[in-house]
Short mmCIF file of C-alpha atoms in Angstrom, two decimals:
data_model
loop_
_atom_site.label_atom_id
_atom_site.label_comp_id
_atom_site.label_asym_id
_atom_site.label_seq_id
_atom_site.Cartn_x
_atom_site.Cartn_y
_atom_site.Cartn_z
CA MET A 1 -14.95 -56.44 11.00
CA SER A 2 -17.18 -59.07 9.40
CA HIS A 3 -20.95 -58.86 9.72
CA TRP A 4 -20.76 -62.02 11.83
CA TRP A 5 -18.54 -60.49 14.51
CA HIS A 6 -20.41 -57.18 14.31
CA GLN A 7 -23.64 -59.04 15.02
CA LEU A 8 -22.20 -61.14 17.84
CA GLY A 9 -19.91 -58.54 19.37
CA ALA A 10 -16.20 -58.85 20.06
CA PRO A 11 -15.27 -62.21 21.56
CA ARG A 12 -14.48 -62.52 25.23
CA PRO A 13 -10.75 -61.69 25.56
CA ARG A 14 -8.38 -64.48 26.55
CA PRO A 15 -5.04 -63.97 28.30
CA GLU A 16 -1.73 -63.54 26.53
CA LEU A 17 0.86 -66.28 26.91
CA PRO A 18 2.41 -65.52 30.34
CA GLY A 19 5.87 -66.77 29.35
CA ALA A 20 7.66 -70.03 28.69
CA LEU A 21 5.32 -73.02 28.71
CA ASP A 22 5.65 -76.82 28.56
CA VAL A 23 2.69 -78.77 27.10
CA ASP A 24 1.92 -82.00 25.29
CA VAL A 25 0.42 -80.36 22.19
CA ALA A 26 0.90 -76.76 21.02
CA ILE A 27 -1.47 -75.47 18.35
CA VAL A 28 -0.72 -72.32 16.37
CA GLY A 29 -3.95 -70.66 15.26
CA ALA A 30 -7.30 -70.36 17.06
CA GLY A 31 -9.52 -70.72 14.02
CA TYR A 32 -11.67 -73.75 13.28
CA THR A 33 -8.72 -76.07 12.56
CA GLY A 34 -6.93 -75.31 15.81
CA LEU A 35 -10.08 -75.32 17.92
CA TRP A 36 -11.47 -78.57 16.50
CA SER A 37 -8.06 -80.23 16.96
CA ALA A 38 -7.89 -79.15 20.59
CA TYR A 39 -11.49 -80.19 21.20
CA TYR A 40 -11.11 -83.73 19.86
CA LEU A 41 -7.72 -84.30 21.47
CA LEU A 42 -9.12 -83.40 24.88
CA ARG A 43 -12.37 -85.31 24.38
CA ALA A 44 -10.33 -88.40 23.55
CA GLN A 45 -7.70 -87.95 26.27
CA PRO A 46 -8.80 -85.73 29.17
CA GLY A 47 -5.86 -84.30 31.06
CA LEU A 48 -3.74 -83.84 27.95
CA ARG A 49 -1.93 -80.51 28.15
CA VAL A 50 -3.07 -78.58 25.07
CA ALA A 51 -2.30 -74.90 24.41
CA VAL A 52 -3.64 -72.85 21.49
CA ILE A 53 -1.60 -69.80 20.48
CA GLU A 54 -3.36 -67.00 18.58
CA GLU A 55 -1.94 -63.71 17.29
CA ARG A 56 -5.23 -61.78 17.52
CA HIS A 57 -8.39 -63.42 18.89
CA ILE A 58 -10.30 -66.66 18.36
CA GLY A 59 -11.92 -66.83 14.92
CA PHE A 60 -10.06 -63.74 13.72
CA GLY A 61 -9.18 -65.14 10.29
CA ALA A 62 -11.29 -67.03 7.78
CA SER A 63 -13.20 -68.81 10.55
CA GLY A 64 -14.94 -65.56 11.46
CA ARG A 65 -15.19 -64.10 7.96
CA ASN A 66 -16.41 -66.91 5.68
CA GLY A 67 -19.74 -67.24 3.90
CA GLY A 68 -21.17 -69.71 6.40
CA TRP A 69 -21.37 -72.80 4.17
CA LEU A 70 -21.16 -76.06 6.12
CA THR A 71 -20.94 -78.21 2.99
CA ASN A 72 -19.48 -81.55 1.94
CA SER A 73 -17.09 -80.43 -0.83
CA ILE A 74 -13.74 -82.20 -1.15
CA THR A 75 -11.27 -79.39 -1.76
CA GLY A 76 -9.85 -79.67 -5.26
CA GLY A 77 -12.31 -82.39 -6.27
CA ARG A 78 -12.42 -86.15 -5.90
CA GLU A 79 -10.88 -86.99 -9.27
CA ARG A 80 -7.36 -85.91 -8.33
CA TYR A 81 -7.12 -88.81 -5.84
CA LEU A 82 -8.31 -91.55 -8.19
CA ARG A 83 -4.94 -92.52 -9.64
CA SER A 84 -3.11 -92.51 -6.30
CA HIS A 85 -5.75 -94.06 -4.04
CA GLY A 86 -8.49 -95.67 -6.14
CA ARG A 87 -12.23 -95.16 -6.30
CA GLU A 88 -13.18 -96.90 -3.05
CA ALA A 89 -10.83 -94.70 -0.99
CA VAL A 90 -12.13 -91.55 -2.67
CA GLU A 91 -15.73 -92.55 -1.98
CA ARG A 92 -14.82 -93.14 1.68
CA PHE A 93 -13.44 -89.59 1.67
CA GLN A 94 -16.75 -88.26 0.34
CA SER A 95 -18.67 -90.23 2.95
CA ALA A 96 -16.41 -88.77 5.66
CA MET A 97 -17.14 -85.23 4.43
CA ASN A 98 -20.88 -85.93 4.53
CA GLU A 99 -20.48 -87.26 8.07
CA SER A 100 -18.51 -84.15 9.04
CA VAL A 101 -21.50 -81.94 8.20
CA ASP A 102 -23.56 -84.07 10.58
CA GLU A 103 -20.82 -84.04 13.20
CA VAL A 104 -20.58 -80.25 13.36
CA ILE A 105 -24.35 -80.08 13.89
CA ARG A 106 -24.18 -82.80 16.58
CA VAL A 107 -21.38 -81.05 18.48
CA ALA A 108 -23.20 -77.72 18.31
CA GLU A 109 -26.24 -79.36 19.86
CA ARG A 110 -24.20 -81.21 22.50
CA GLU A 111 -22.20 -78.14 23.50
CA GLY A 112 -25.11 -75.72 23.38
CA ILE A 113 -23.64 -73.68 20.50
CA ASP A 114 -26.36 -71.60 18.86
CA ALA A 115 -24.77 -70.92 15.47
CA ASP A 116 -28.00 -70.25 13.51
CA ILE A 117 -27.60 -73.61 11.77
CA ARG A 118 -30.20 -74.30 9.06
CA ARG A 119 -29.79 -77.44 7.00
CA GLY A 120 -31.35 -76.57 3.67
CA GLY A 121 -28.82 -78.12 1.29
CA GLU A 122 -26.78 -76.41 -1.41
CA VAL A 123 -28.27 -74.89 -4.57
CA THR A 124 -26.07 -74.09 -7.58
CA VAL A 125 -27.70 -72.15 -10.40
CA ALA A 126 -26.95 -71.70 -14.08
CA LEU A 127 -27.87 -68.35 -15.66
CA ALA A 128 -26.33 -68.68 -19.13
CA PRO A 129 -26.20 -71.41 -21.81
CA ALA A 130 -22.56 -72.32 -21.16
CA GLN A 131 -23.17 -72.41 -17.41
CA GLU A 132 -26.18 -74.66 -17.98
CA ALA A 133 -24.14 -77.07 -20.11
CA ARG A 134 -21.46 -77.31 -17.41
CA LEU A 135 -24.05 -77.74 -14.69
CA ARG A 136 -25.82 -80.56 -16.50
CA ALA A 137 -22.51 -82.30 -17.18
CA PHE A 138 -21.60 -81.88 -13.51
CA ALA A 139 -24.91 -83.41 -12.37
CA GLU A 140 -24.41 -86.38 -14.68
CA ALA A 141 -20.85 -86.91 -13.43
CA GLU A 142 -21.99 -86.73 -9.80
CA ARG A 143 -24.49 -89.54 -10.38
CA ARG A 144 -21.57 -91.90 -11.03
CA TRP A 145 -20.27 -91.43 -7.46
CA ARG A 146 -21.68 -92.78 -4.24
CA TYR A 147 -22.62 -90.41 -1.41
CA THR A 148 -23.02 -87.29 -3.55
CA ASP A 149 -26.85 -87.26 -3.68
CA VAL A 150 -26.91 -84.44 -6.23
CA GLU A 151 -30.25 -83.72 -7.92
CA LEU A 152 -30.68 -81.80 -11.17
CA LEU A 153 -33.51 -79.28 -10.96
CA GLU A 154 -35.15 -77.81 -14.03
CA ALA A 155 -35.95 -74.12 -13.88
CA PRO A 156 -39.52 -74.38 -12.49
CA GLU A 157 -38.49 -76.80 -9.73
CA ALA A 158 -35.39 -74.76 -8.90
CA GLY A 159 -37.51 -71.63 -8.69
CA GLU A 160 -39.63 -73.25 -6.03
CA ARG A 161 -36.53 -73.12 -3.81
CA ILE A 162 -34.97 -69.78 -4.82
CA ARG A 163 -36.28 -67.57 -7.61
CA VAL A 164 -33.14 -66.17 -9.25
CA ALA A 165 -33.54 -63.94 -12.31
CA GLY A 166 -32.63 -65.71 -15.54
CA LEU A 167 -32.54 -69.14 -13.90
CA ARG A 168 -32.09 -71.92 -16.49
CA ALA A 169 -31.38 -74.95 -14.26
CA ALA A 170 -29.89 -75.80 -10.89
CA THR A 171 -28.46 -78.60 -8.82
CA TRP A 172 -29.21 -79.35 -5.17
CA HIS A 173 -27.76 -81.72 -2.62
CA PRO A 174 -28.74 -82.21 1.04
CA HIS A 175 -25.28 -82.25 2.68
CA CYS A 176 -25.03 -78.55 3.46
CA ALA A 177 -26.23 -76.11 6.10
CA SER A 178 -25.93 -72.36 6.52
CA ILE A 179 -24.32 -71.17 9.73
CA GLN A 180 -23.27 -67.98 11.53
CA PRO A 181 -19.47 -68.48 11.43
CA ALA A 182 -18.46 -66.27 14.38
CA LYS A 183 -21.03 -67.91 16.64
CA LEU A 184 -19.57 -71.31 15.80
CA ALA A 185 -16.02 -70.11 16.48
CA ALA A 186 -16.95 -68.48 19.80
CA GLY A 187 -18.95 -71.48 20.97
CA LEU A 188 -16.24 -73.91 19.97
CA ALA A 189 -13.59 -71.91 21.84
CA ASP A 190 -15.73 -72.04 24.99
CA ALA A 191 -16.14 -75.81 24.51
CA VAL A 192 -12.36 -76.24 24.21
CA GLU A 193 -11.84 -74.45 27.51
CA ARG A 194 -14.54 -76.53 29.21
CA VAL A 195 -12.66 -79.72 28.34
CA GLY A 196 -9.37 -78.32 29.65
CA GLY A 197 -7.72 -76.54 26.73
CA ARG A 198 -5.87 -73.27 27.20
CA ILE A 199 -6.17 -70.48 24.63
CA TYR A 200 -3.66 -67.63 24.59
CA GLU A 201 -4.45 -64.58 22.47
CA ARG A 202 -2.43 -61.55 21.30
CA THR A 203 0.58 -63.87 21.12
CA ARG A 204 2.30 -64.13 17.73
CA ALA A 205 4.15 -67.27 16.72
CA VAL A 206 7.53 -66.15 15.38
CA GLU A 207 8.81 -69.62 14.49
CA ILE A 208 7.45 -73.16 14.40
CA ALA A 209 10.08 -75.85 14.82
CA PRO A 210 10.25 -79.47 16.01
CA GLY A 211 9.39 -79.53 19.69
CA ARG A 212 8.73 -75.82 20.11
CA VAL A 213 6.89 -72.68 19.10
CA ARG A 214 8.85 -69.47 19.58
CA THR A 215 6.45 -66.58 20.24
CA THR A 216 6.59 -62.89 21.11
CA HIS A 217 5.79 -63.85 24.71
CA GLY A 218 8.09 -66.81 25.24
CA THR A 219 8.75 -70.30 23.89
CA VAL A 220 6.21 -73.11 24.11
CA VAL A 221 7.83 -76.54 24.30
CA ALA A 222 5.66 -79.43 23.12
CA GLU A 223 5.97 -83.01 21.95
CA THR A 224 3.63 -82.20 19.05
CA VAL A 225 3.15 -78.85 17.30
CA ILE A 226 0.15 -78.30 15.02
CA ARG A 227 0.34 -75.58 12.35
CA ALA A 228 -3.25 -74.35 11.88
CA THR A 229 -2.54 -71.01 10.23
CA GLU A 230 -4.38 -71.44 6.86
CA GLY A 231 -4.25 -68.16 4.87
CA PHE A 232 -1.61 -66.65 7.17
CA THR A 233 0.86 -69.51 6.68
CA ALA A 234 2.94 -67.48 4.21
CA GLY A 235 3.98 -65.17 7.05
CA LEU A 236 5.95 -67.92 8.80
CA PRO A 237 9.67 -68.38 8.09
CA GLY A 238 10.34 -70.71 5.16
CA LEU A 239 6.66 -71.08 4.18
CA ARG A 240 6.05 -68.08 1.92
CA ARG A 241 5.50 -70.26 -1.16
CA LEU A 242 3.73 -73.20 0.52
CA TRP A 243 0.15 -71.91 0.23
CA LEU A 244 -0.92 -68.85 -1.70
CA PRO A 245 -3.01 -66.46 0.45
CA MET A 246 -6.15 -65.84 -1.61
CA ASN A 247 -8.54 -63.02 -0.76
CA SER A 248 -12.29 -63.47 -0.78
CA SER A 249 -14.76 -60.66 -0.06
CA LEU A 250 -18.35 -60.45 1.16
CA ILE A 251 -21.17 -57.97 1.53
CA ALA A 252 -24.25 -58.15 3.74
CA THR A 253 -27.43 -56.26 3.00
CA GLU A 254 -29.69 -54.61 5.52
CA PRO A 255 -32.49 -56.90 6.80
CA LEU A 256 -34.86 -57.34 3.86
CA PRO A 257 -38.64 -57.03 4.22
CA ALA A 258 -41.18 -59.84 4.05
CA ALA A 259 -42.30 -58.66 0.60
CA PHE A 260 -38.82 -59.34 -0.79
CA TRP A 261 -38.78 -62.89 0.59
CA ASP A 262 -42.31 -63.50 -0.69
CA GLU A 263 -41.02 -62.62 -4.16
CA VAL A 264 -37.80 -64.69 -4.14
CA GLY A 265 -38.67 -67.53 -1.75
CA TRP A 266 -35.47 -68.91 -0.18
CA ARG A 267 -37.19 -70.09 3.00
CA ARG A 268 -35.44 -73.36 3.83
CA GLY A 269 -31.91 -72.31 4.67
CA GLU A 270 -30.30 -73.27 1.36
CA THR A 271 -26.89 -71.91 0.47
CA LEU A 272 -26.68 -70.44 -3.01
CA GLY A 273 -23.87 -70.62 -5.55
CA ASP A 274 -23.54 -70.40 -9.31
CA ALA A 275 -21.79 -72.13 -12.19
CA ALA A 276 -19.65 -69.15 -13.20
CA HIS A 277 -15.86 -69.50 -13.32
CA VAL A 278 -15.41 -66.68 -10.78
CA TYR A 279 -18.25 -68.02 -8.70
CA MET A 280 -20.37 -66.35 -6.05
CA TYR A 281 -21.65 -67.80 -2.79
CA ALA A 282 -24.49 -66.59 -0.60
CA GLN A 283 -26.86 -67.36 2.23
CA ARG A 284 -30.01 -65.91 3.75
CA THR A 285 -28.96 -65.01 7.26
CA ALA A 286 -30.96 -65.69 10.39
CA ASP A 287 -31.87 -61.98 10.56
CA ASP A 288 -33.10 -61.90 6.93
CA ARG A 289 -30.12 -60.35 5.19
CA ILE A 290 -28.34 -61.69 2.13
CA ALA A 291 -24.64 -62.29 2.73
CA LEU A 292 -22.96 -62.68 -0.66
CA GLY A 293 -19.32 -63.23 -1.50
CA GLY A 294 -16.85 -63.73 -4.30
CA ARG A 295 -13.32 -62.92 -5.40
CA GLY A 296 -12.29 -59.28 -5.31
CA VAL A 297 -8.56 -58.59 -5.49
CA PRO A 298 -7.54 -62.25 -5.41
CA TYR A 299 -3.87 -61.96 -4.53
CA ARG A 300 -1.36 -59.39 -3.28
CA TYR A 301 2.23 -59.33 -4.48
CA GLY A 302 4.70 -61.28 -2.36
CA SER A 303 1.98 -63.29 -0.60
CA ARG A 304 1.13 -60.29 1.56
CA THR A 305 -2.08 -60.44 3.54
CA ASP A 306 -4.46 -57.63 4.45
CA VAL A 307 -4.86 -58.68 8.06
CA ASP A 308 -7.86 -56.48 8.89
CA GLY A 309 -9.94 -57.32 5.82
CA ARG A 310 -10.30 -53.97 4.13
CA THR A 311 -12.47 -54.27 1.03
CA PRO A 312 -12.04 -51.95 -1.98
CA GLU A 313 -15.08 -50.00 -3.11
CA ALA A 314 -14.83 -51.57 -6.56
CA THR A 315 -15.12 -55.06 -5.05
CA ALA A 316 -18.19 -54.10 -3.02
CA GLU A 317 -19.76 -52.59 -6.15
CA ALA A 318 -19.05 -55.75 -8.16
CA LEU A 319 -20.65 -57.94 -5.49
CA SER A 320 -23.63 -55.59 -5.32
CA GLY A 321 -23.95 -55.95 -9.08
CA ILE A 322 -24.16 -59.73 -8.75
CA LEU A 323 -26.77 -59.36 -6.00
CA HIS A 324 -28.93 -57.08 -8.14
CA ARG A 325 -28.58 -59.29 -11.22
CA PHE A 326 -29.68 -62.34 -9.25
CA PHE A 327 -32.42 -60.52 -7.32
CA PRO A 328 -33.60 -57.31 -9.05
CA ALA A 329 -35.91 -56.64 -6.07
CA SER A 330 -32.79 -56.05 -3.95
CA ARG A 331 -32.03 -52.79 -5.77
CA GLY A 332 -32.37 -49.99 -3.29
CA ALA A 333 -31.44 -52.15 -0.31
CA SER A 334 -28.47 -50.76 1.57
CA ILE A 335 -25.25 -52.70 2.05
CA ASP A 336 -24.67 -52.66 5.80
CA HIS A 337 -21.32 -54.48 5.89
CA ARG A 338 -18.45 -55.45 3.63
CA TRP A 339 -15.36 -57.38 4.59
CA SER A 340 -12.65 -59.68 3.27
CA GLY A 341 -10.77 -62.73 4.46
CA VAL A 342 -7.72 -64.74 3.46
CA LEU A 343 -7.80 -68.44 2.59
CA GLY A 344 -4.95 -70.83 1.84
CA VAL A 345 -4.48 -72.23 -1.69
CA PRO A 346 -2.03 -75.10 -2.33
CA ARG A 347 -0.49 -75.38 -5.79
CA ASP A 348 -2.83 -78.26 -6.71
CA TRP A 349 -5.87 -76.72 -4.94
CA ALA A 350 -6.16 -79.76 -2.64
CA ALA A 351 -6.33 -79.50 1.15
CA THR A 352 -4.08 -81.58 3.36
CA VAL A 353 -3.78 -82.87 6.91
CA GLY A 354 -0.78 -84.72 8.30
CA LEU A 355 1.78 -85.53 10.93
CA ASP A 356 5.53 -86.02 10.59
CA ARG A 357 6.23 -88.39 13.47
CA SER A 358 9.99 -87.90 13.29
CA SER A 359 9.70 -84.16 13.99
CA GLY A 360 6.39 -84.03 15.82
CA LEU A 361 5.15 -81.37 13.40
CA ALA A 362 1.51 -81.63 12.30
CA TRP A 363 -0.54 -79.46 9.99
CA ALA A 364 -3.89 -79.01 8.31
CA GLY A 365 -5.17 -76.49 5.81
CA GLY A 366 -5.20 -75.33 2.22
CA TYR A 367 -8.99 -75.51 2.19
CA VAL A 368 -9.49 -73.00 -0.68
CA GLY A 369 -12.74 -71.81 0.86
CA THR A 370 -14.27 -75.18 1.85
CA GLY A 371 -12.91 -75.17 5.38
CA VAL A 372 -16.05 -74.84 7.50
CA THR A 373 -16.62 -78.59 7.17
CA ALA A 374 -13.10 -79.74 6.26
CA THR A 375 -11.68 -78.25 9.47
CA ASN A 376 -13.86 -80.57 11.53
CA LEU A 377 -12.63 -83.62 9.63
CA ALA A 378 -9.07 -82.29 9.91
CA GLY A 379 -9.39 -81.84 13.67
CA ARG A 380 -10.67 -85.37 14.18
CA THR A 381 -7.99 -86.76 11.89
CA LEU A 382 -5.17 -84.88 13.64
CA ALA A 383 -6.40 -86.14 17.00
CA ASP A 384 -6.29 -89.73 15.74
CA LEU A 385 -2.86 -89.27 14.14
CA ILE A 386 -1.36 -87.71 17.27
CA LEU A 387 -2.90 -90.25 19.64
CA GLY A 388 -1.89 -93.18 17.43
CA GLU A 389 -5.41 -94.32 16.62
CA ARG A 390 -5.68 -96.59 13.59
CA SER A 391 -9.02 -95.19 12.51
CA GLU A 392 -10.49 -95.00 9.04
CA LEU A 393 -9.83 -91.26 9.09
CA VAL A 394 -6.03 -91.58 9.15
CA GLY A 395 -6.16 -93.53 5.87
CA LEU A 396 -8.15 -90.98 3.88
CA PRO A 397 -6.49 -89.73 0.66
CA TRP A 398 -5.69 -86.23 1.90
CA VAL A 399 -3.62 -87.46 4.87
CA ASN A 400 0.05 -86.51 4.40
CA HIS A 401 -0.72 -85.24 0.90
CA ARG A 402 2.20 -83.14 -0.37
CA VAL A 403 2.47 -80.84 -3.35
CA ARG A 404 5.11 -78.64 -4.91
CA ARG A 405 5.37 -75.02 -3.83
CA TRP A 406 4.13 -72.02 -5.74
CA GLU A 407 6.41 -70.30 -8.23
CA PRO A 408 8.57 -67.40 -7.02
CA GLU A 409 7.60 -63.79 -7.63
CA PRO A 410 6.83 -62.13 -9.90
CA LEU A 411 5.56 -65.30 -11.61
CA ARG A 412 2.82 -66.16 -9.13
CA TRP A 413 1.51 -62.57 -9.02
CA ILE A 414 1.42 -62.30 -12.83
CA ALA A 415 -0.17 -65.72 -13.18
CA THR A 416 -2.79 -65.25 -10.47
CA ARG A 417 -3.89 -61.80 -11.61
CA GLY A 418 -3.84 -62.86 -15.26
CA LEU A 419 -5.77 -66.07 -14.67
CA TYR A 420 -8.54 -64.38 -12.74
CA SER A 421 -8.77 -61.77 -15.48
CA ALA A 422 -9.18 -64.66 -17.93
CA TYR A 423 -11.92 -66.25 -15.84
CA ARG A 424 -13.78 -62.94 -15.61
CA ALA A 425 -13.51 -62.44 -19.36
CA ALA A 426 -14.89 -65.95 -19.89
CA ASP A 427 -17.82 -65.21 -17.57
CA ARG A 428 -18.62 -61.98 -19.42
CA ALA A 429 -18.61 -63.79 -22.77
CA GLU A 430 -20.86 -66.53 -21.45
CA LEU A 431 -23.35 -64.09 -19.91
CA ARG A 432 -23.54 -62.38 -23.32
CA GLY A 433 -24.74 -65.70 -24.74
CA ARG A 434 -21.69 -67.74 -25.68
CA PRO A 435 -23.16 -71.30 -25.81
CA THR A 436 -20.05 -73.21 -24.74
CA THR A 437 -17.35 -72.74 -22.13
CA SER A 438 -14.82 -70.16 -23.22
CA PRO A 439 -11.45 -71.62 -24.33
CA ILE A 440 -9.62 -69.13 -22.14
CA ALA A 441 -11.34 -70.67 -19.11
CA HIS A 442 -10.15 -74.15 -20.15
CA LEU A 443 -6.60 -72.79 -20.51
CA ALA A 444 -6.79 -71.07 -17.12
CA ASP A 445 -7.93 -74.34 -15.49
CA LEU A 446 -4.91 -76.15 -16.92
CA VAL A 447 -2.48 -73.49 -15.72
CA THR A 448 -3.93 -73.23 -12.21
CA GLY A 449 -4.08 -76.98 -11.71
CA ARG A 450 -7.87 -76.97 -11.47
CA GLY A 451 -8.38 -78.60 -14.83
#
């Protein structure tokens, strides 16, 4: 169980699907994507018959296990859409992501969802010469885009926000807030039910097809079916190679004393990341812990998923090592929780949202870890697509974006494990003082599609 659900307690149980059902829209998956989609559909058209089907419980997957970053990142980066859509469309996309951060906060206030939201922006630190060079180049590149609002912070100024050991430089932008993910999922599920949505738990979707969802408890017939299964998509028939299920792991410390926070600062709710290739992500929680995550065992052979989020001891130790390197004063603090989650990775690392009108099948996902905000934009976009609204959202570059599937096994297992080994080797070399980005990291970027 994630720290977030442990803190909140198990969610209120919902009923299982009672049998065959006829609705207007069936949604498979009660994470953020499915819940936001249901919420906006019913806000726009009260009385619409919307059913959400969930194998376990609301927020069971990545929505209840993530690092709590409500940030404006475009999954896969803006540059990949330049050739196909042009600069103006890409900048509209960035503006929409910024607006989505605001929208989540507005809905939480409107619906009375106390998700420990603190809007402190996003800090990314460089702790080695090669990291610093990449970070400075990144800041310069961001200045050429509208709506990014990225600031480069020299070490003294960055230290006024968060004092990280070995800090050389940092970037900061305002379009990010830290949240308690499970609280957002639970509150959003309640909001969906208040506007008329029905959520059925402990009901596994066996097959998604045009006009129906076949489940372990009966078949749901619907004009539109939304696939909102993210990292668990590979378990559906015919979709094993669509998105690679990537594992990400987190630890949470015990509550840290006032003396620790006096030493490191970190008082304004900033999220914290770094410029490493195998990057970390962290937040200061509302109860004064550090929740810190990164890649552990990134991929399991055959696109298998560890449903319950077991985290190897070696992964927890590696994350603890990052924590202690960043904040030496954290040595001696106990690790109260460790957990893992599964996220969806398309072959080009770019998220997608879409609707095939001929079949009535809709989808959203492939967020590669940026889904806390992207799911909100996806939910609003799906609602507009399904209801036939000609809004600006339905013309954004990620709508109906398609990409080739991942390679068959054993190629994707060999490649994924090998590439993350290469990234880790590059990080080790850079932390030892290598002044420029390691060539093996450049090669890995080209192979993965991130370069």
